[in-house]
mmCIF file of C-alpha atoms and ligand atoms in Angstrom:
data_model
loop_
_atom_site.group_PDB
_atom_site.id
_atom_site.type_symbol
_atom_site.label_atom_id
_atom_site.label_comp_id
_atom_site.label_asym_id
_atom_site.label_seq_id
_atom_site.Cartn_x
_atom_site.Cartn_y
_atom_site.Cartn_z
ATOM 1 C CA MET A 1 17.251 6.078 -32.655
ATOM 2 C CA THR A 2 15.798 9.487 -32.022
ATOM 3 C CA THR A 3 14.076 9.551 -28.780
ATOM 4 C CA ARG A 4 11.474 12.260 -28.076
ATOM 5 C CA SER A 5 11.316 14.022 -24.124
ATOM 6 C CA ARG A 6 7.497 14.811 -24.949
ATOM 7 C CA THR A 7 4.386 12.734 -24.844
ATOM 8 C CA ARG A 8 3.183 12.171 -28.623
ATOM 9 C CA ASP A 9 0.411 14.544 -29.467
ATOM 10 C CA THR A 10 -1.304 11.923 -32.451
ATOM 11 C CA ALA A 11 -2.596 9.105 -31.619
ATOM 12 C CA ASP A 12 -2.251 6.838 -34.832
ATOM 13 C CA THR A 13 1.767 6.306 -35.235
ATOM 14 C CA ALA A 14 3.816 4.347 -33.321
ATOM 15 C CA SER A 15 5.874 5.976 -29.433
ATOM 16 C CA VAL A 16 9.401 5.745 -30.210
ATOM 17 C CA ALA A 17 10.315 2.620 -27.932
ATOM 18 C CA GLN A 18 12.389 4.323 -24.799
ATOM 19 C CA SER A 19 14.283 2.978 -21.883
ATOM 20 C CA LEU A 20 13.066 2.828 -18.623
ATOM 21 C CA THR A 21 16.183 2.880 -15.977
ATOM 22 C CA LEU A 22 14.975 2.385 -11.663
ATOM 23 C CA THR A 23 18.293 3.039 -9.592
ATOM 24 C CA ASP A 24 18.135 2.485 -6.418
ATOM 25 C CA LEU A 25 14.129 2.975 -5.483
ATOM 26 C CA VAL A 26 13.070 2.898 -2.488
ATOM 27 C CA LYS A 27 9.545 3.497 -0.854
ATOM 28 C CA VAL A 28 8.515 3.773 2.761
ATOM 29 C CA TYR A 29 5.324 4.618 3.810
ATOM 30 C CA HIS A 30 4.197 6.322 5.975
ATOM 31 C CA GLY A 31 4.023 4.956 9.737
ATOM 32 C CA ARG A 32 5.247 1.668 8.200
ATOM 33 C CA GLU A 33 9.045 2.784 8.317
ATOM 34 C CA ASP A 34 9.764 -0.851 9.897
ATOM 35 C CA VAL A 35 9.165 -2.725 6.901
ATOM 36 C CA PRO A 36 10.020 -0.406 3.404
ATOM 37 C CA ALA A 37 7.644 -1.583 0.942
ATOM 38 C CA VAL A 38 10.608 -1.070 -2.020
ATOM 39 C CA LYS A 39 14.288 -1.627 -0.632
ATOM 40 C CA GLY A 40 16.270 -0.382 -3.283
ATOM 41 C CA ILE A 41 15.565 -1.626 -6.452
ATOM 42 C CA ASN A 42 17.567 -1.272 -9.259
ATOM 43 C CA LEU A 43 15.955 -2.802 -13.171
ATOM 44 C CA ALA A 44 17.631 -1.354 -16.912
ATOM 45 C CA ILE A 45 14.557 -2.223 -19.241
ATOM 46 C CA GLU A 46 15.637 -1.899 -22.702
ATOM 47 C CA PRO A 47 13.252 0.179 -25.409
ATOM 48 C CA GLY A 48 10.403 -1.386 -26.733
ATOM 49 C CA GLU A 49 11.072 -4.396 -23.734
ATOM 50 C CA LEU A 50 8.676 -6.472 -21.633
ATOM 51 C CA VAL A 51 9.175 -7.035 -18.806
ATOM 52 C CA ALA A 52 7.129 -9.367 -16.288
ATOM 53 C CA LEU A 53 7.101 -8.143 -12.158
ATOM 54 C CA LEU A 54 7.163 -12.147 -10.194
ATOM 55 C CA GLY A 55 6.909 -12.153 -6.850
ATOM 56 C CA PRO A 56 4.295 -12.965 -3.692
ATOM 57 C CA SER A 57 1.571 -11.006 -2.357
ATOM 58 C CA GLY A 58 2.994 -7.876 -0.380
ATOM 59 C CA CYS A 59 6.237 -8.188 -2.270
ATOM 60 C CA GLY A 60 6.032 -4.310 -3.429
ATOM 61 C CA LYS A 61 4.870 -5.041 -6.988
ATOM 62 C CA THR A 62 2.172 -2.691 -7.009
ATOM 63 C CA THR A 63 4.473 -0.086 -5.219
ATOM 64 C CA THR A 64 6.860 -0.174 -7.566
ATOM 65 C CA LEU A 65 4.516 0.534 -10.517
ATOM 66 C CA ARG A 66 2.837 3.328 -8.714
ATOM 67 C CA MET A 67 5.929 5.030 -7.706
ATOM 68 C CA ILE A 68 6.573 4.464 -11.779
ATOM 69 C CA ALA A 69 3.932 5.941 -12.796
ATOM 70 C CA GLY A 70 3.756 8.594 -10.227
ATOM 71 C CA LEU A 71 0.677 7.590 -8.332
ATOM 72 C CA GLU A 72 2.744 7.321 -5.369
ATOM 73 C CA THR A 73 5.690 9.412 -3.822
ATOM 74 C CA VAL A 74 9.158 8.308 -4.125
ATOM 75 C CA THR A 75 11.234 7.705 -1.114
ATOM 76 C CA SER A 76 14.610 7.729 -2.608
ATOM 77 C CA GLY A 77 16.108 6.980 -5.532
ATOM 78 C CA SER A 78 15.697 7.586 -9.331
ATOM 79 C CA ILE A 79 12.888 6.929 -12.303
ATOM 80 C CA ARG A 80 14.293 7.458 -15.711
ATOM 81 C CA ILE A 81 12.566 7.609 -19.250
ATOM 82 C CA GLY A 82 15.518 7.415 -21.924
ATOM 83 C CA ASP A 83 17.126 10.166 -20.368
ATOM 84 C CA ARG A 84 15.189 12.134 -18.730
ATOM 85 C CA GLU A 85 14.635 11.936 -14.720
ATOM 86 C CA ILE A 86 10.654 11.736 -14.267
ATOM 87 C CA SER A 87 10.210 10.467 -10.206
ATOM 88 C CA GLN A 88 8.982 14.444 -9.356
ATOM 89 C CA LEU A 89 7.168 14.820 -12.499
ATOM 90 C CA PRO A 90 3.216 14.691 -12.028
ATOM 91 C CA ALA A 91 1.914 11.820 -13.270
ATOM 92 C CA ALA A 92 -0.092 13.323 -16.549
ATOM 93 C CA LYS A 93 3.756 14.451 -17.550
ATOM 94 C CA ARG A 94 5.425 11.278 -17.604
ATOM 95 C CA GLY A 95 4.229 9.907 -20.927
ATOM 96 C CA ILE A 96 3.195 6.881 -19.313
ATOM 97 C CA GLY A 97 0.005 4.450 -20.173
ATOM 98 C CA VAL A 98 -1.687 2.671 -16.937
ATOM 99 C CA GLY A 99 -3.556 -0.484 -16.810
ATOM 100 C CA PHE A 100 -3.991 -0.764 -13.124
ATOM 101 C CA GLU A 101 -7.336 -2.934 -11.830
ATOM 102 C CA SER A 102 -8.519 0.069 -9.768
ATOM 103 C CA TYR A 103 -8.358 2.714 -12.175
ATOM 104 C CA ALA A 104 -11.613 4.411 -12.196
ATOM 105 C CA LEU A 105 -13.379 4.492 -15.727
ATOM 106 C CA TYR A 106 -16.097 7.292 -15.556
ATOM 107 C CA PRO A 107 -19.422 6.274 -14.699
ATOM 108 C CA PRO A 108 -21.549 8.762 -17.304
ATOM 109 C CA MET A 109 -19.360 7.460 -20.127
ATOM 110 C CA SER A 110 -19.736 5.187 -22.119
ATOM 111 C CA VAL A 111 -17.390 2.526 -23.111
ATOM 112 C CA ARG A 112 -16.261 4.612 -26.696
ATOM 113 C CA GLU A 113 -16.380 8.195 -24.662
ATOM 114 C CA ASN A 114 -13.910 6.672 -21.850
ATOM 115 C CA LEU A 115 -11.230 5.760 -24.671
ATOM 116 C CA LEU A 116 -11.082 8.659 -26.070
ATOM 117 C CA TYR A 117 -11.559 11.111 -23.198
ATOM 118 C CA GLY A 118 -8.110 11.735 -22.946
ATOM 119 C CA LEU A 119 -6.907 11.685 -26.671
ATOM 120 C CA LYS A 120 -9.910 14.365 -27.402
ATOM 121 C CA ALA A 121 -8.149 16.368 -24.358
ATOM 122 C CA ARG A 122 -5.007 15.796 -26.286
ATOM 123 C CA LYS A 123 -6.056 16.920 -29.382
ATOM 124 C CA ALA A 124 -4.791 14.021 -30.650
ATOM 125 C CA LYS A 125 -4.910 13.461 -34.472
ATOM 126 C CA GLY A 126 -6.830 9.425 -35.627
ATOM 127 C CA ALA A 127 -8.350 8.898 -32.192
ATOM 128 C CA GLU A 128 -12.049 7.709 -33.444
ATOM 129 C CA GLU A 129 -9.890 5.535 -35.594
ATOM 130 C CA ARG A 130 -7.325 4.164 -32.690
ATOM 131 C CA VAL A 131 -10.035 3.708 -30.480
ATOM 132 C CA ALA A 132 -11.621 1.267 -33.012
ATOM 133 C CA SER A 133 -8.974 -0.545 -34.118
ATOM 134 C CA ILE A 134 -7.857 -1.047 -30.020
ATOM 135 C CA SER A 135 -11.377 -2.268 -29.480
ATOM 136 C CA ARG A 136 -11.325 -4.543 -32.424
ATOM 137 C CA ARG A 137 -7.950 -6.436 -31.445
ATOM 138 C CA LEU A 138 -9.218 -6.778 -27.649
ATOM 139 C CA GLU A 139 -12.432 -7.898 -28.821
ATOM 140 C CA MET A 140 -14.544 -5.380 -26.922
ATOM 141 C CA ASP A 141 -16.587 -4.236 -30.206
ATOM 142 C CA ASP A 142 -19.868 -5.211 -28.160
ATOM 143 C CA MET A 143 -19.016 -2.911 -25.520
ATOM 144 C CA LEU A 144 -18.610 0.065 -26.658
ATOM 145 C CA GLU A 145 -21.802 1.686 -26.284
ATOM 146 C CA LEU A 146 -22.237 0.415 -22.268
ATOM 147 C CA ARG A 147 -21.679 3.051 -19.421
ATOM 148 C CA PRO A 148 -19.099 1.233 -17.117
ATOM 149 C CA ALA A 149 -21.685 0.630 -14.090
ATOM 150 C CA GLY A 150 -23.180 -2.336 -16.837
ATOM 151 C CA LEU A 151 -20.167 -4.336 -17.526
ATOM 152 C CA SER A 152 -18.499 -7.397 -15.636
ATOM 153 C CA SER A 153 -15.034 -7.253 -14.031
ATOM 154 C CA GLY A 154 -13.559 -8.918 -16.671
ATOM 155 C CA GLN A 155 -14.669 -6.265 -18.774
ATOM 156 C CA LYS A 156 -13.790 -3.183 -16.912
ATOM 157 C CA GLN A 157 -10.586 -4.141 -16.918
ATOM 158 C CA ARG A 158 -10.372 -4.947 -20.847
ATOM 159 C CA VAL A 159 -12.022 -1.094 -20.904
ATOM 160 C CA ALA A 160 -8.624 0.000 -18.398
ATOM 161 C CA LEU A 161 -6.300 -1.913 -20.525
ATOM 162 C CA ALA A 162 -7.052 -0.852 -23.964
ATOM 163 C CA ARG A 163 -7.263 2.916 -22.622
ATOM 164 C CA ALA A 164 -4.085 2.538 -21.628
ATOM 165 C CA LEU A 165 -3.431 1.251 -24.940
ATOM 166 C CA VAL A 166 -5.438 4.557 -27.178
ATOM 167 C CA ARG A 167 -2.726 6.843 -25.898
ATOM 168 C CA ASN A 168 0.187 4.885 -27.309
ATOM 169 C CA PRO A 169 2.161 5.514 -24.825
ATOM 170 C CA PRO A 170 6.309 5.133 -25.032
ATOM 171 C CA VAL A 171 6.257 3.254 -21.495
ATOM 172 C CA LEU A 172 2.833 1.207 -20.045
ATOM 173 C CA LEU A 173 2.635 -0.305 -16.850
ATOM 174 C CA LEU A 174 0.205 -3.564 -15.985
ATOM 175 C CA ASP A 175 -0.814 -4.273 -12.713
ATOM 176 C CA GLU A 176 -2.959 -8.099 -13.289
ATOM 177 C CA PRO A 177 -4.180 -7.259 -16.783
ATOM 178 C CA LEU A 178 -5.975 -10.302 -17.460
ATOM 179 C CA SER A 179 -6.780 -11.514 -14.432
ATOM 180 C CA HIS A 180 -10.422 -11.071 -14.247
ATOM 181 C CA LEU A 181 -10.673 -12.766 -17.787
ATOM 182 C CA ASP A 182 -11.950 -16.451 -17.844
ATOM 183 C CA ALA A 183 -9.327 -18.924 -19.287
ATOM 184 C CA SER A 184 -10.098 -18.565 -22.938
ATOM 185 C CA ALA A 185 -10.637 -14.830 -23.326
ATOM 186 C CA ARG A 186 -7.258 -14.695 -20.996
ATOM 187 C CA GLN A 187 -5.580 -16.349 -23.448
ATOM 188 C CA ARG A 188 -6.605 -14.768 -26.948
ATOM 189 C CA VAL A 189 -6.103 -11.242 -25.141
ATOM 190 C CA ARG A 190 -2.668 -12.520 -24.227
ATOM 191 C CA ARG A 191 -1.391 -12.944 -27.731
ATOM 192 C CA GLU A 192 -3.055 -9.612 -28.706
ATOM 193 C CA LEU A 193 -1.268 -7.634 -26.053
ATOM 194 C CA LYS A 194 1.838 -9.437 -26.823
ATOM 195 C CA VAL A 195 1.166 -8.352 -31.121
ATOM 196 C CA LEU A 196 0.160 -4.817 -30.178
ATOM 197 C CA GLN A 197 3.336 -4.642 -27.530
ATOM 198 C CA ARG A 198 5.825 -5.662 -30.370
ATOM 199 C CA GLU A 199 3.706 -3.597 -33.368
ATOM 200 C CA PHE A 200 4.273 -0.092 -31.060
ATOM 201 C CA GLY A 201 7.258 -0.792 -29.138
ATOM 202 C CA TYR A 202 5.851 -0.020 -25.671
ATOM 203 C CA THR A 203 8.516 -0.142 -22.446
ATOM 204 C CA THR A 204 6.358 -2.356 -20.475
ATOM 205 C CA ILE A 205 5.757 -3.678 -17.123
ATOM 206 C CA VAL A 206 3.536 -6.700 -16.597
ATOM 207 C CA VAL A 207 2.618 -7.722 -12.791
ATOM 208 C CA THR A 208 1.021 -10.742 -12.802
ATOM 209 C CA HIS A 209 0.677 -14.234 -10.685
ATOM 210 C CA ASP A 210 0.424 -16.272 -13.193
ATOM 211 C CA GLN A 211 3.389 -17.871 -14.117
ATOM 212 C CA VAL A 212 2.510 -19.289 -17.954
ATOM 213 C CA GLU A 213 1.296 -15.688 -18.284
ATOM 214 C CA ALA A 214 4.763 -13.962 -17.527
ATOM 215 C CA LEU A 215 6.957 -16.669 -19.885
ATOM 216 C CA SER A 216 4.592 -16.417 -22.611
ATOM 217 C CA LEU A 217 4.524 -12.442 -22.340
ATOM 218 C CA ALA A 218 7.887 -11.758 -21.040
ATOM 219 C CA ASP A 219 11.673 -10.926 -22.735
ATOM 220 C CA ARG A 220 12.564 -10.628 -19.346
ATOM 221 C CA LEU A 221 11.431 -11.636 -15.488
ATOM 222 C CA ALA A 222 12.379 -9.618 -12.526
ATOM 223 C CA VAL A 223 11.506 -11.858 -9.254
ATOM 224 C CA MET A 224 10.912 -9.857 -6.009
ATOM 225 C CA ASP A 225 10.624 -10.952 -3.058
ATOM 226 C CA ALA A 226 10.079 -8.402 0.212
ATOM 227 C CA GLY A 227 11.048 -5.091 -1.889
ATOM 228 C CA VAL A 228 13.808 -6.178 -3.297
ATOM 229 C CA VAL A 229 14.819 -7.627 -6.862
ATOM 230 C CA GLN A 230 16.155 -11.380 -6.427
ATOM 231 C CA GLN A 231 16.980 -12.103 -10.044
ATOM 232 C CA PHE A 232 16.568 -9.777 -13.993
ATOM 233 C CA GLY A 233 17.069 -12.398 -16.628
ATOM 234 C CA THR A 234 15.363 -14.224 -19.320
ATOM 235 C CA PRO A 235 12.952 -17.202 -18.351
ATOM 236 C CA ASP A 236 15.645 -19.619 -19.472
ATOM 237 C CA GLU A 237 18.208 -18.071 -17.365
ATOM 238 C CA VAL A 238 15.561 -17.768 -14.386
ATOM 239 C CA PHE A 239 14.584 -21.285 -15.550
ATOM 240 C CA ASP A 240 17.949 -22.972 -15.369
ATOM 241 C CA ASP A 241 20.629 -20.849 -13.308
ATOM 242 C CA PRO A 242 18.531 -19.649 -10.441
ATOM 243 C CA ALA A 243 19.812 -16.725 -8.367
ATOM 244 C CA ASN A 244 18.893 -17.836 -5.121
ATOM 245 C CA LEU A 245 16.515 -20.411 -3.186
ATOM 246 C CA PHE A 246 14.061 -17.922 -3.344
ATOM 247 C CA VAL A 247 13.751 -18.007 -7.298
ATOM 248 C CA ALA A 248 14.127 -21.637 -7.616
ATOM 249 C CA GLN A 249 11.225 -21.885 -5.500
ATOM 250 C CA PHE A 250 8.999 -19.554 -6.827
ATOM 251 C CA VAL A 251 9.777 -20.547 -10.590
ATOM 252 C CA GLY A 252 8.874 -23.066 -11.963
ATOM 253 C CA GLU A 253 6.086 -26.041 -12.099
ATOM 254 C CA PRO A 254 5.824 -28.434 -10.305
ATOM 255 C CA GLN A 255 7.892 -26.843 -7.572
ATOM 256 C CA ILE A 256 11.754 -27.355 -7.350
ATOM 257 C CA ASN A 257 12.444 -30.658 -4.671
ATOM 258 C CA VAL A 258 14.898 -28.942 -1.843
ATOM 259 C CA LEU A 259 16.634 -31.573 -0.390
ATOM 260 C CA ARG A 260 19.027 -31.741 3.021
ATOM 261 C CA GLY A 261 22.389 -32.749 2.016
ATOM 262 C CA VAL A 262 26.262 -32.785 2.732
ATOM 263 C CA ALA A 263 28.618 -31.870 0.639
ATOM 264 C CA ARG A 264 31.374 -34.362 -0.163
ATOM 265 C CA VAL A 265 34.082 -32.982 -2.224
ATOM 266 C CA ARG A 266 35.867 -35.393 -4.823
ATOM 267 C CA ASP A 267 38.673 -34.215 -7.073
ATOM 268 C CA GLY A 268 37.567 -30.970 -6.816
ATOM 269 C CA ARG A 269 33.409 -30.884 -7.461
ATOM 270 C CA ALA A 270 30.667 -31.317 -4.679
ATOM 271 C CA HIS A 271 29.101 -34.771 -4.247
ATOM 272 C CA VAL A 272 26.112 -34.653 -2.447
ATOM 273 C CA GLU A 273 24.767 -37.091 0.484
ATOM 274 C CA ILE A 274 21.102 -36.856 0.250
ATOM 275 C CA GLY A 275 19.347 -38.922 3.482
ATOM 276 C CA ALA A 276 20.306 -41.433 5.393
ATOM 277 C CA ASN A 277 22.483 -43.706 3.454
ATOM 278 C CA ALA A 278 20.258 -43.286 0.879
ATOM 279 C CA GLY A 279 22.872 -42.551 -1.781
ATOM 280 C CA GLY A 280 23.814 -39.267 -3.574
ATOM 281 C CA LEU A 281 24.054 -36.999 -6.244
ATOM 282 C CA ASP A 282 26.966 -35.785 -8.606
ATOM 283 C CA THR A 283 27.286 -31.751 -9.373
ATOM 284 C CA THR A 284 29.448 -29.516 -10.982
ATOM 285 C CA VAL A 285 30.105 -26.842 -7.821
ATOM 286 C CA THR A 286 33.539 -26.180 -7.143
ATOM 287 C CA GLY A 287 32.754 -23.594 -3.964
ATOM 288 C CA VAL A 288 31.779 -25.762 -1.128
ATOM 289 C CA ALA A 289 33.947 -27.178 1.441
ATOM 290 C CA ASP A 290 34.127 -30.867 2.521
ATOM 291 C CA GLY A 291 31.511 -31.862 5.154
ATOM 292 C CA THR A 292 28.890 -28.337 4.736
ATOM 293 C CA ARG A 293 25.603 -28.848 4.959
ATOM 294 C CA VAL A 294 23.014 -27.472 1.933
ATOM 295 C CA SER A 295 19.909 -27.422 0.564
ATOM 296 C CA VAL A 296 20.067 -29.209 -2.616
ATOM 297 C CA GLY A 297 17.665 -28.034 -5.129
ATOM 298 C CA ILE A 298 16.749 -30.414 -8.087
ATOM 299 C CA ARG A 299 13.794 -29.761 -10.906
ATOM 300 C CA PRO A 300 10.947 -32.324 -10.945
ATOM 301 C CA GLN A 301 11.918 -32.179 -14.987
ATOM 302 C CA ASP A 302 15.128 -32.758 -14.368
ATOM 303 C CA CYS A 303 14.878 -36.283 -12.394
ATOM 304 C CA ALA A 304 15.160 -39.575 -14.273
ATOM 305 C CA LEU A 305 14.342 -42.676 -12.044
ATOM 306 C CA SER A 306 16.675 -45.525 -12.378
ATOM 307 C CA THR A 307 17.574 -48.812 -11.289
ATOM 308 C CA ASP A 308 21.487 -48.600 -10.774
ATOM 309 C CA THR A 309 21.450 -48.204 -7.495
ATOM 310 C CA ARG A 310 25.048 -46.778 -7.456
ATOM 311 C CA ALA A 311 24.074 -43.756 -9.873
ATOM 312 C CA GLY A 312 21.707 -41.522 -7.428
ATOM 313 C CA VAL A 313 19.511 -40.939 -4.265
ATOM 314 C CA ARG A 314 17.219 -44.487 -3.500
ATOM 315 C CA ALA A 315 13.477 -43.619 -2.969
ATOM 316 C CA THR A 316 10.399 -45.815 -2.348
ATOM 317 C CA VAL A 317 7.450 -44.396 -4.617
ATOM 318 C CA ALA A 318 4.915 -42.572 -2.205
ATOM 319 C CA TYR A 319 2.208 -41.703 -4.662
ATOM 320 C CA PHE A 320 2.120 -41.998 -8.328
ATOM 321 C CA GLU A 321 0.226 -39.594 -10.232
ATOM 322 C CA HIS A 322 -0.691 -39.962 -14.436
ATOM 323 C CA LEU A 323 -1.052 -36.620 -15.591
ATOM 324 C CA LEU A 324 -1.648 -37.373 -19.835
ATOM 325 C CA GLU A 325 1.524 -35.845 -20.911
ATOM 326 C CA PHE A 326 3.621 -36.905 -18.492
ATOM 327 C CA GLY A 327 3.334 -38.427 -14.634
ATOM 328 C CA LEU A 328 4.683 -37.588 -10.992
ATOM 329 C CA ALA A 329 6.276 -40.065 -8.737
ATOM 330 C CA THR A 330 6.739 -38.796 -5.397
ATOM 331 C CA GLY A 331 9.422 -40.710 -3.252
ATOM 332 C CA THR A 332 10.128 -41.036 0.085
ATOM 333 C CA VAL A 333 13.612 -41.256 0.913
ATOM 334 C CA ALA A 334 15.236 -42.230 4.382
ATOM 335 C CA GLY A 335 16.013 -39.743 6.647
ATOM 336 C CA LEU A 336 14.324 -37.228 5.119
ATOM 337 C CA GLU A 337 11.433 -35.804 5.903
ATOM 338 C CA GLU A 338 10.642 -33.840 2.557
ATOM 339 C CA GLY A 339 9.696 -36.083 -0.770
ATOM 340 C CA ILE A 340 10.867 -36.259 -4.010
ATOM 341 C CA VAL A 341 9.042 -35.420 -6.795
ATOM 342 C CA VAL A 342 10.138 -36.604 -10.094
ATOM 343 C CA GLN A 343 8.415 -35.927 -13.621
ATOM 344 C CA THR A 344 8.598 -39.252 -15.211
ATOM 345 C CA PRO A 345 7.913 -40.164 -19.274
ATOM 346 C CA ALA A 346 3.809 -40.720 -20.333
ATOM 347 C CA ALA A 347 3.992 -44.158 -20.989
ATOM 348 C CA ASP A 348 5.765 -44.873 -17.814
ATOM 349 C CA HIS A 349 4.013 -46.195 -14.340
ATOM 350 C CA TYR A 350 4.692 -47.147 -11.062
ATOM 351 C CA GLU A 351 3.439 -49.154 -8.230
ATOM 352 C CA ILE A 352 3.224 -47.499 -4.797
ATOM 353 C CA GLU A 353 6.095 -49.156 -2.250
ATOM 354 C CA GLN A 354 8.446 -49.891 -5.654
ATOM 355 C CA GLN A 355 12.192 -48.985 -5.171
ATOM 356 C CA VAL A 356 13.435 -46.925 -7.602
ATOM 357 C CA VAL A 357 16.696 -44.697 -7.822
ATOM 358 C CA VAL A 358 16.458 -41.078 -8.689
ATOM 359 C CA THR A 359 19.336 -39.252 -10.791
ATOM 360 C CA ALA A 360 20.405 -36.393 -12.150
ATOM 361 C CA PRO A 361 22.358 -34.167 -14.475
ATOM 362 C CA PRO A 362 25.612 -33.058 -12.617
ATOM 363 C CA GLU A 363 24.794 -29.530 -13.822
ATOM 364 C CA ARG A 364 21.019 -30.081 -13.143
ATOM 365 C CA VAL A 365 21.630 -30.168 -9.221
ATOM 366 C CA TYR A 366 21.875 -26.840 -7.317
ATOM 367 C CA LEU A 367 23.378 -26.251 -3.807
ATOM 368 C CA PHE A 368 22.165 -22.945 -1.892
ATOM 369 C CA ASP A 369 24.064 -21.940 1.536
ATOM 370 C CA ILE A 370 21.300 -23.377 4.261
ATOM 371 C CA GLU A 371 21.081 -20.432 6.064
ATOM 372 C CA SER A 372 20.950 -17.468 3.495
ATOM 373 C CA GLY A 373 19.339 -19.478 0.297
ATOM 374 C CA GLU A 374 22.124 -17.765 -1.677
ATOM 375 C CA ARG A 375 23.689 -20.110 -4.589
ATOM 376 C CA LEU A 376 26.816 -22.148 -4.013
ATOM 377 C CA ARG A 377 28.740 -22.364 -7.486
HETATM 378 N N1 ATP B 1 -0.956 3.453 1.321
HETATM 379 C C1 ATP B 1 -0.489 2.402 2.011
HETATM 380 N N2 ATP B 1 0.446 2.475 2.904
HETATM 381 C C2 ATP B 1 0.743 1.788 4.061
HETATM 382 N N3 ATP B 1 1.628 0.781 3.453
HETATM 383 C C3 ATP B 1 1.293 -0.295 1.864
HETATM 384 C C4 ATP B 1 0.486 0.539 1.179
HETATM 385 N N4 ATP B 1 0.470 0.172 -0.175
HETATM 386 C C5 ATP B 1 0.677 -1.302 0.348
HETATM 387 N N5 ATP B 1 1.705 -1.091 1.279
HETATM 388 C C6 ATP B 1 2.461 -1.781 2.152
HETATM 389 O O1 ATP B 1 3.405 -2.271 1.439
HETATM 390 C C7 ATP B 1 4.060 -3.805 0.833
HETATM 391 C C8 ATP B 1 3.692 -3.969 -1.091
HETATM 392 O O2 ATP B 1 2.720 -3.902 -1.130
HETATM 393 P P1 ATP B 1 2.379 -3.583 -2.434
HETATM 394 O O3 ATP B 1 0.537 -3.768 -2.499
HETATM 395 O O4 ATP B 1 3.434 -3.165 -3.564
HETATM 396 O O5 ATP B 1 2.340 -5.659 -2.867
HETATM 397 P P2 ATP B 1 2.268 -6.322 -4.204
HETATM 398 O O6 ATP B 1 3.288 -6.761 -3.965
HETATM 399 O O7 ATP B 1 1.552 -5.183 -5.513
HETATM 400 O O8 ATP B 1 1.261 -7.846 -3.977
HETATM 401 P P3 ATP B 1 -0.096 -8.068 -4.068
HETATM 402 O O9 ATP B 1 0.426 -9.636 -5.123
HETATM 403 O O10 ATP B 1 -0.878 -8.514 -3.238
HETATM 404 O O11 ATP B 1 -1.095 -7.289 -5.467
HETATM 405 C C9 ATP B 1 2.786 -4.028 1.756
HETATM 406 O O12 ATP B 1 3.402 -4.576 2.891
HETATM 407 C C10 ATP B 1 1.610 -3.393 1.862
HETATM 408 O O13 ATP B 1 1.084 -3.893 3.126
HETATM 409 MG MG1 MG B 2 -0.734 -5.103 -6.250
#
């Protein structure tokens, strides 16, 4: 593939997809030397790939995007687009499209003029057509002649997204681009964003708090906590093979069950005893010593209820919710404070106080170090 080191000068053709590589990226804000906002991020994003950045508030998502965009200085580390180091370039020279919520629109100009502004400055060919096409696809035709002050927050957000897209950037950074849209517009714009991203091959990072949005958009997820990427993988890898307890708890709805247990090694594999003589579960884990106390993670979707008391963890149904497509049974286990949530088939019904046995396939029972939260395999 040919790579280009310059921002394109025409607006009507797709940019050539570029890789984006972050190496040991660190940000320490002045006066916040005790807690670096970003603590050494490594991410190798493929040309044309869409990565969703997920993580709790304050974990460093926006700081990371702002460093890539050139809106924030880098304390140390490198940022490359293709082979080109960009971390010391001014923002305007990086060839990056930015759709940040706080990204200011020029108040005296109409939406159309705002969208055309950067393109005209670069004398891009086909600018009017491109603005018309993106506006139509993002359902913005009725806003084009309005001024920013007259727009709702959801409309402003779409203008910010459109402004990033019309420039046809090789790299696109979006920070919560759809958070102010209502549910149905959000779904439609999300779909259109994905189609445009595929069509034009922008290498994209999207920050979102919405897991469904992340799963529907992303080729890969980067799950962050406390300034560090905890896991980078496809949605299936992150869901099915979590690197640690944080990732297991952060990704997945309903949330994974975390129970305290004790590993008993049988034939080289750990069986975990749970609660006070409430039974236990087989696992495929080989790397744990007999008698180790562990955190046991089991997704509600992986649990089943059985009547065979030898097969799993004995529980008493404390709560049962019928949610149309499935049910959720919450059980209490003797000797455990935390309840265990089991997703049940839509047709099944459980009564409060009913005695049940919770089972799960051994390969879906995850063990974590009780101190560090690291996965035991
Ligand atoms: N300009 C700044 N000066 C000092 N500290 C900052 C600055 N901007 C962010 N921080 C701190 O850096 C950390 C990371 O902030 P950041 O905005 O990157 O988080 P985030 O993951 O985007 O959170 P959210 O999901 O709430 O948007 C936080 O502890 C925040 O308080
Ligand atoms: Mg943020």
